Coordinates of C-alpha atoms and ligand atoms in Angstrom, one line a residue:
M1 CA -196.7 -12.9 111.6
R2 CA -194.7 -13.9 114.4
V3 CA -191.2 -14.5 113.2
L4 CA -187.8 -15.6 115.2
V5 CA -184.9 -14.0 114.2
T6 CA -181.5 -16.2 115.0
G7 CA -178.3 -13.9 114.7
G8 CA -180.5 -11.0 115.0
A9 CA -177.7 -8.9 116.4
G10 CA -175.6 -9.8 113.7
Y11 CA -174.8 -7.8 110.3
I12 CA -177.1 -9.1 108.1
G13 CA -179.5 -10.4 110.6
S14 CA -180.0 -6.9 112.4
V15 CA -180.5 -5.1 109.0
T16 CA -183.3 -7.7 108.2
T17 CA -184.9 -7.4 111.6
A18 CA -185.0 -4.0 111.3
Q19 CA -186.8 -4.3 107.8
L20 CA -189.1 -7.0 109.3
L21 CA -190.2 -4.6 111.9
A22 CA -190.7 -1.5 109.7
A23 CA -193.0 -3.9 107.7
G24 CA -195.0 -4.7 110.8
F25 CA -193.6 -8.1 111.5
E26 CA -193.5 -9.1 115.2
V27 CA -190.1 -10.0 115.5
E28 CA -188.3 -12.1 118.4
I29 CA -184.4 -12.4 118.6
L30 CA -182.0 -15.1 119.7
D31 CA -178.6 -14.1 119.7
D32 CA -175.7 -15.5 122.1
L33 CA -173.4 -12.2 121.4
S34 CA -170.6 -14.2 120.3
S35 CA -170.0 -12.2 117.5
G36 CA -173.2 -9.8 117.5
H37 CA -173.6 -6.3 119.0
R38 CA -176.0 -5.5 121.6
A39 CA -176.0 -2.0 120.0
A40 CA -177.2 -3.6 117.0
L41 CA -180.5 -5.0 118.7
P42 CA -183.7 -3.1 117.8
P43 CA -185.8 -2.0 120.8
A44 CA -188.9 -3.0 119.3
A45 CA -187.8 -6.8 119.2
L46 CA -188.1 -8.9 122.1
F47 CA -184.4 -10.2 122.7
H48 CA -183.6 -13.5 124.2
T49 CA -180.1 -13.9 125.2
G50 CA -178.5 -17.7 124.5
S51 CA -177.5 -20.4 122.2
L52 CA -179.0 -22.9 120.1
L53 CA -176.7 -25.4 122.0
E54 CA -178.6 -25.0 125.2
P55 CA -182.0 -27.1 125.1
A56 CA -183.5 -24.7 128.0
T57 CA -183.1 -21.5 125.8
L58 CA -185.0 -22.9 123.1
D59 CA -187.5 -24.5 125.7
R60 CA -188.0 -21.0 126.7
V61 CA -188.1 -19.3 123.2
F62 CA -190.4 -22.1 121.9
A63 CA -192.9 -21.6 124.3
R64 CA -195.0 -20.0 121.9
R65 CA -194.8 -21.1 118.0
F66 CA -193.8 -18.9 115.1
D67 CA -195.3 -18.3 112.1
A68 CA -191.6 -18.4 110.7
V69 CA -187.8 -18.5 111.6
V70 CA -185.1 -17.1 110.1
H71 CA -181.7 -18.3 111.0
F72 CA -178.7 -16.3 110.7
A73 CA -176.6 -17.3 113.7
A74 CA -173.6 -19.1 112.8
H75 CA -169.5 -18.6 112.9
S76 CA -168.7 -17.1 109.3
L77 CA -165.0 -16.6 109.2
V78 CA -163.8 -18.8 106.3
G79 CA -159.7 -18.8 107.6
E80 CA -161.0 -19.7 111.2
S81 CA -163.3 -22.5 110.1
M82 CA -159.8 -24.0 108.3
T83 CA -157.8 -23.9 111.8
D84 CA -161.0 -24.8 113.9
P85 CA -163.2 -26.8 112.0
L86 CA -165.2 -28.4 115.0
K87 CA -165.8 -25.1 116.1
Y88 CA -167.8 -24.6 112.9
Y89 CA -169.6 -28.2 112.8
H90 CA -170.2 -28.0 116.4
N91 CA -172.0 -24.3 116.6
N92 CA -173.1 -24.3 113.1
V93 CA -174.1 -28.0 112.4
T94 CA -175.1 -29.0 115.9
G95 CA -177.1 -25.9 116.6
T96 CA -179.0 -25.8 113.6
L97 CA -180.0 -29.2 113.9
A98 CA -181.6 -28.4 117.2
L99 CA -183.6 -25.6 115.8
I100 CA -184.5 -27.8 112.5
D101 CA -185.6 -30.3 115.2
R102 CA -187.8 -27.5 117.2
V103 CA -189.3 -26.5 113.8
A104 CA -190.1 -30.0 112.7
A105 CA -192.0 -30.3 116.2
G106 CA -194.3 -27.5 114.9
G107 CA -192.7 -24.7 116.0
A108 CA -192.8 -22.8 113.0
D109 CA -194.6 -23.3 109.7
R110 CA -191.2 -21.7 107.5
F111 CA -187.5 -21.7 107.7
V112 CA -185.7 -19.4 106.1
F113 CA -181.9 -20.3 106.2
S114 CA -178.7 -18.3 105.3
S115 CA -176.5 -20.0 103.2
S116 CA -173.6 -19.4 101.1
A117 CA -172.4 -18.7 97.7
A118 CA -169.2 -20.7 99.5
V119 CA -171.4 -23.9 99.1
Y120 CA -170.1 -24.0 95.1
G121 CA -166.3 -23.6 96.0
E122 CA -164.5 -23.0 93.0
P123 CA -167.4 -23.1 90.6
E124 CA -166.7 -23.7 86.7
I125 CA -169.2 -21.4 85.3
S126 CA -169.7 -17.8 85.6
P127 CA -172.8 -16.8 86.3
V128 CA -173.0 -19.7 88.9
T129 CA -176.8 -21.0 89.0
E130 CA -178.2 -22.9 91.4
Q131 CA -177.7 -26.0 89.6
A132 CA -174.4 -26.0 89.7
A133 CA -172.4 -28.6 91.4
V134 CA -171.9 -28.0 95.3
V135 CA -168.3 -28.5 95.9
P136 CA -167.5 -26.4 98.8
I137 CA -163.4 -26.0 99.7
N138 CA -163.2 -25.4 103.5
P139 CA -165.2 -26.4 106.4
Y140 CA -167.4 -23.0 106.7
G141 CA -169.0 -24.0 103.2
R142 CA -169.6 -27.4 104.1
T143 CA -171.2 -26.5 107.3
K144 CA -173.6 -24.5 105.3
L145 CA -174.0 -27.5 102.8
V146 CA -174.7 -30.1 105.3
M147 CA -177.5 -27.7 107.1
E148 CA -179.1 -27.1 103.7
W149 CA -179.0 -30.9 103.4
A150 CA -180.6 -31.6 106.6
L151 CA -183.3 -28.7 106.3
A152 CA -184.3 -30.1 102.7
D153 CA -184.6 -33.7 104.0
T154 CA -186.6 -32.4 107.6
A155 CA -188.8 -29.7 105.7
R156 CA -190.0 -32.6 103.1
S157 CA -190.5 -35.2 105.8
A158 CA -192.1 -32.7 108.5
G159 CA -193.8 -30.7 105.7
F160 CA -192.8 -27.3 106.6
A161 CA -191.2 -24.9 103.7
A162 CA -187.8 -23.5 103.5
V163 CA -185.6 -21.4 101.8
A164 CA -181.9 -21.5 101.7
L165 CA -180.7 -18.0 100.6
R166 CA -177.2 -18.4 99.0
Y167 CA -175.8 -15.0 99.8
F168 CA -172.5 -13.8 97.5
N169 CA -170.6 -10.9 98.8
A170 CA -172.8 -8.8 101.3
A171 CA -171.9 -5.1 102.0
G172 CA -172.8 -1.5 102.7
A173 CA -174.7 -0.2 105.5
V174 CA -178.3 0.9 106.5
G175 CA -178.6 3.7 109.1
D176 CA -176.6 3.0 112.2
L177 CA -176.4 -0.5 111.3
G178 CA -173.0 -1.6 109.5
E179 CA -170.3 -4.3 109.2
D180 CA -168.2 -5.0 112.2
H181 CA -166.3 -8.2 112.6
T182 CA -163.7 -9.4 115.0
P183 CA -161.5 -9.9 113.3
E184 CA -162.4 -8.2 109.8
T185 CA -161.3 -10.3 107.0
H186 CA -163.8 -8.9 104.3
L187 CA -162.4 -6.5 101.5
I188 CA -164.7 -3.4 102.0
P189 CA -164.5 -2.7 105.7
R190 CA -160.9 -3.3 105.6
L191 CA -160.4 -1.0 103.0
L192 CA -162.6 1.8 104.4
R193 CA -161.0 1.2 107.9
S194 CA -157.5 1.4 106.7
L195 CA -158.5 4.9 105.5
L196 CA -159.8 6.0 109.1
D197 CA -156.8 4.2 111.2
P198 CA -153.3 4.8 109.8
E199 CA -152.4 1.8 111.9
L200 CA -154.5 -0.5 110.0
T201 CA -153.0 -1.8 106.7
F202 CA -154.9 -2.7 103.8
A203 CA -153.1 -5.0 101.0
V204 CA -154.6 -6.6 97.9
F205 CA -154.3 -10.2 97.8
G206 CA -153.0 -11.4 94.6
D207 CA -153.1 -9.5 91.1
D208 CA -152.1 -12.7 89.2
Y209 CA -155.3 -14.0 88.8
P210 CA -156.9 -14.9 85.4
T211 CA -159.0 -11.7 85.2
P212 CA -158.9 -8.7 83.2
D213 CA -157.0 -6.8 85.5
G214 CA -155.5 -9.6 87.7
T215 CA -157.4 -9.2 90.7
C216 CA -160.7 -11.6 92.0
I217 CA -163.9 -10.9 90.8
R218 CA -166.8 -11.2 93.3
D219 CA -170.7 -10.4 93.3
Y220 CA -171.1 -7.8 95.8
I221 CA -174.7 -7.1 97.2
H222 CA -175.9 -4.5 99.2
V223 CA -176.9 -5.8 102.9
Q224 CA -180.5 -3.8 102.3
D225 CA -180.8 -5.6 98.9
L226 CA -180.4 -9.0 101.2
A227 CA -182.7 -7.9 104.1
E228 CA -185.5 -7.5 101.3
A229 CA -185.2 -11.0 99.7
H230 CA -185.4 -12.3 103.2
L231 CA -188.9 -10.5 103.1
A232 CA -190.1 -11.8 99.7
A233 CA -188.9 -15.5 100.9
L234 CA -190.8 -15.7 104.0
L235 CA -193.7 -14.3 102.3
W236 CA -193.1 -16.7 99.1
A237 CA -192.5 -20.0 101.2
D238 CA -195.4 -22.3 101.2
A239 CA -194.7 -25.8 99.6
P240 CA -193.1 -28.0 101.8
G241 CA -189.1 -28.8 101.2
L242 CA -186.2 -26.6 100.7
T243 CA -185.5 -24.2 97.7
A244 CA -181.8 -22.8 97.3
I245 CA -181.8 -19.3 95.9
N246 CA -178.9 -17.3 95.0
L247 CA -178.6 -13.6 96.3
G248 CA -176.3 -11.7 94.4
S249 CA -176.6 -8.7 91.9
G250 CA -175.5 -10.8 88.6
H251 CA -172.7 -8.4 88.2
G252 CA -168.9 -9.2 89.1
H253 CA -166.6 -6.4 90.4
S254 CA -162.8 -6.9 90.6
V255 CA -160.7 -5.9 93.8
S256 CA -159.0 -2.8 91.5
E257 CA -162.7 -1.8 90.6
V258 CA -163.8 -1.9 94.0
I259 CA -160.6 0.2 94.8
A260 CA -161.8 2.7 92.2
A261 CA -165.3 2.8 93.5
A262 CA -164.0 3.5 97.2
T263 CA -161.6 6.2 95.8
A264 CA -164.8 8.1 94.2
A265 CA -166.8 7.4 97.6
T266 CA -164.3 8.7 99.6
G267 CA -162.6 11.3 97.7
R268 CA -159.2 9.8 99.2
D269 CA -155.9 8.4 97.2
I270 CA -155.8 4.8 98.1
A271 CA -152.4 3.3 96.6
P272 CA -152.4 -0.3 98.1
T273 CA -149.8 -2.5 98.1
T274 CA -150.1 -6.0 96.6
V275 CA -149.8 -9.2 98.3
P276 CA -149.2 -12.7 97.3
R277 CA -152.7 -14.5 97.1
R278 CA -155.0 -15.2 100.2
S279 CA -155.2 -19.7 100.1
G280 CA -158.4 -20.5 99.1
D281 CA -159.7 -17.4 96.9
P282 CA -161.4 -18.3 93.8
A283 CA -160.4 -16.1 91.0
R284 CA -164.4 -15.4 90.2
L285 CA -167.7 -15.9 91.7
V286 CA -170.8 -14.1 90.6
A287 CA -174.0 -15.3 90.8
S288 CA -177.0 -15.6 88.5
N289 CA -180.0 -13.9 90.1
E290 CA -182.5 -15.3 87.7
L291 CA -184.2 -17.7 90.0
A292 CA -184.7 -14.7 92.7
L293 CA -186.4 -13.0 90.2
Q294 CA -188.5 -15.4 89.2
L295 CA -189.7 -17.0 92.5
L296 CA -189.4 -13.9 95.0
R297 CA -189.8 -11.1 92.3
W298 CA -186.7 -9.8 94.0
R299 CA -184.1 -7.8 92.3
P300 CA -181.4 -5.6 93.7
Q301 CA -181.7 -2.2 93.9
R302 CA -178.8 -0.7 94.6
D303 CA -175.1 -1.0 92.8
L304 CA -171.3 -0.9 94.0
A305 CA -171.4 3.0 94.2
E306 CA -174.3 3.1 96.7
I307 CA -172.5 0.1 98.8
L308 CA -169.4 2.1 99.1
R309 CA -171.2 5.2 99.8
D310 CA -173.4 3.8 102.4
A311 CA -170.4 1.5 103.9
W312 CA -168.2 4.8 104.0
R313 CA -170.9 6.9 106.0
W314 CA -171.3 4.1 108.5
H315 CA -167.5 3.7 108.9
R316 CA -167.1 7.6 109.5
R317 CA -169.9 7.7 112.0
H318 CA -168.5 4.2 113.8
P319 CA -164.8 4.3 113.4
H320 CA -165.1 1.8 116.3
G321 CA -167.7 -0.6 115.0
H322 CA -170.6 -0.6 117.4
S323 CA -168.6 -0.6 120.4
Ligands
LIG401 N1 -159.5 -9.2 99.7 C1 -158.3 -8.5 99.7 N2 -158.1 -7.6 100.6 C2 -158.6 -7.8 101.9 C3 -159.5 -8.7 101.8 C4 -160.0 -9.2 100.9 O1 -157.4 -8.3 98.4 O2 -157.6 -7.0 102.8 C5 -159.9 -9.8 98.5 C6 -159.9 -11.5 98.7 O3 -158.8 -11.9 98.3 C7 -161.0 -11.6 97.5 C8 -162.0 -10.3 97.7 O4 -161.2 -9.3 98.2 O5 -160.5 -11.7 96.3 C9 -163.2 -10.5 98.4 O6 -162.8 -11.0 99.7 P1 -164.0 -11.1 101.1 O7 -162.9 -11.5 101.9 O8 -164.5 -9.9 101.3 O9 -165.2 -11.9 100.8 P2 -164.6 -13.6 100.1 O10 -165.4 -13.5 98.7 O11 -163.7 -14.1 100.4 O12 -166.0 -14.2 101.1 C10 -167.3 -14.2 100.7 C11 -167.9 -14.7 102.2 C12 -167.8 -15.7 102.6 C13 -167.7 -16.6 101.9 C14 -167.3 -16.7 100.5 C15 -167.5 -17.7 99.7 O13 -167.8 -13.4 102.8 O14 -169.0 -15.7 103.9 O15 -167.6 -15.1 99.8 O16 -166.4 -17.7 98.6 F1 -167.9 -17.9 102.3

């Protein structure tokens, strides 16, 4: 199978690319390196530098057709999407529409799309199933939902198979591939980096949530489990139209529990300060992963302890990230 991976120099994209190559797929990457890292590019994949917003780049990439497209490339900082929403609509939505257009014109048979739990906003039920109302509460989540809709409508009318994978909290590392965002906003890398660099502070964002220990509950999923789900989705996608599938562990962990797991993984004492809530954080976000099990035969294999162990190993070996 020939697969185009957009955003293959990014965190989840690079891990998935490595796994596709290991499974014998022929992979080409399209990435503009605006947030991805050259060091994360596997040499065995053909690399196209460029953006989905450049028609000439898409002409070059789609000179040959693909069996499948796996589309990671997107801006993904929730906070930034609130202050600069057009950056998100422009890159995420306009770029994705250009890609969908190429696939609909015969550029590929299958389309796997990186969606997000952000499409649910603040769900009233937990664990959240794919049938829950989609009410995103920030522009990032809204761009993901708009792209799901555009993909659903086009996949149905043009007759290609599409899967939207709604990631919960991706975390962990695989070999030399780990999490390196600028700025880094995510809990686990911020926590671990603060142990390696005394100049970086770490704080818990609120301990007055309606949860047993007062801190927010999330569903952390190992990036290798996520990558395996992409392979399963690629092989499963067949019927025209879009299927949206949650990718989470099905288990929730509070911020305090993550700190306890980090203490165990690192052997360090961690005594964080607590600051007021970060705006827009739902109290609890946990996936139902029944549909992934049923359709993709995918079940996560790695728990929170393994996530922290792998992330810690990566951050110690890469204290300055990929650079
Ligand atoms: N947190 C802290 N301190 C930090 C960083 C985070 O206490 O320094 C807390 C947050 O308040 C939250 C939890 O840790 O309760 C997890 O926060 P992350 O930023 O790691 O992840 P989010 O759940 O906010 O974001 C994730 C994905 C987004 C997606 C969102 C959907 O990373 O892409 O879920 O709600 F949009």
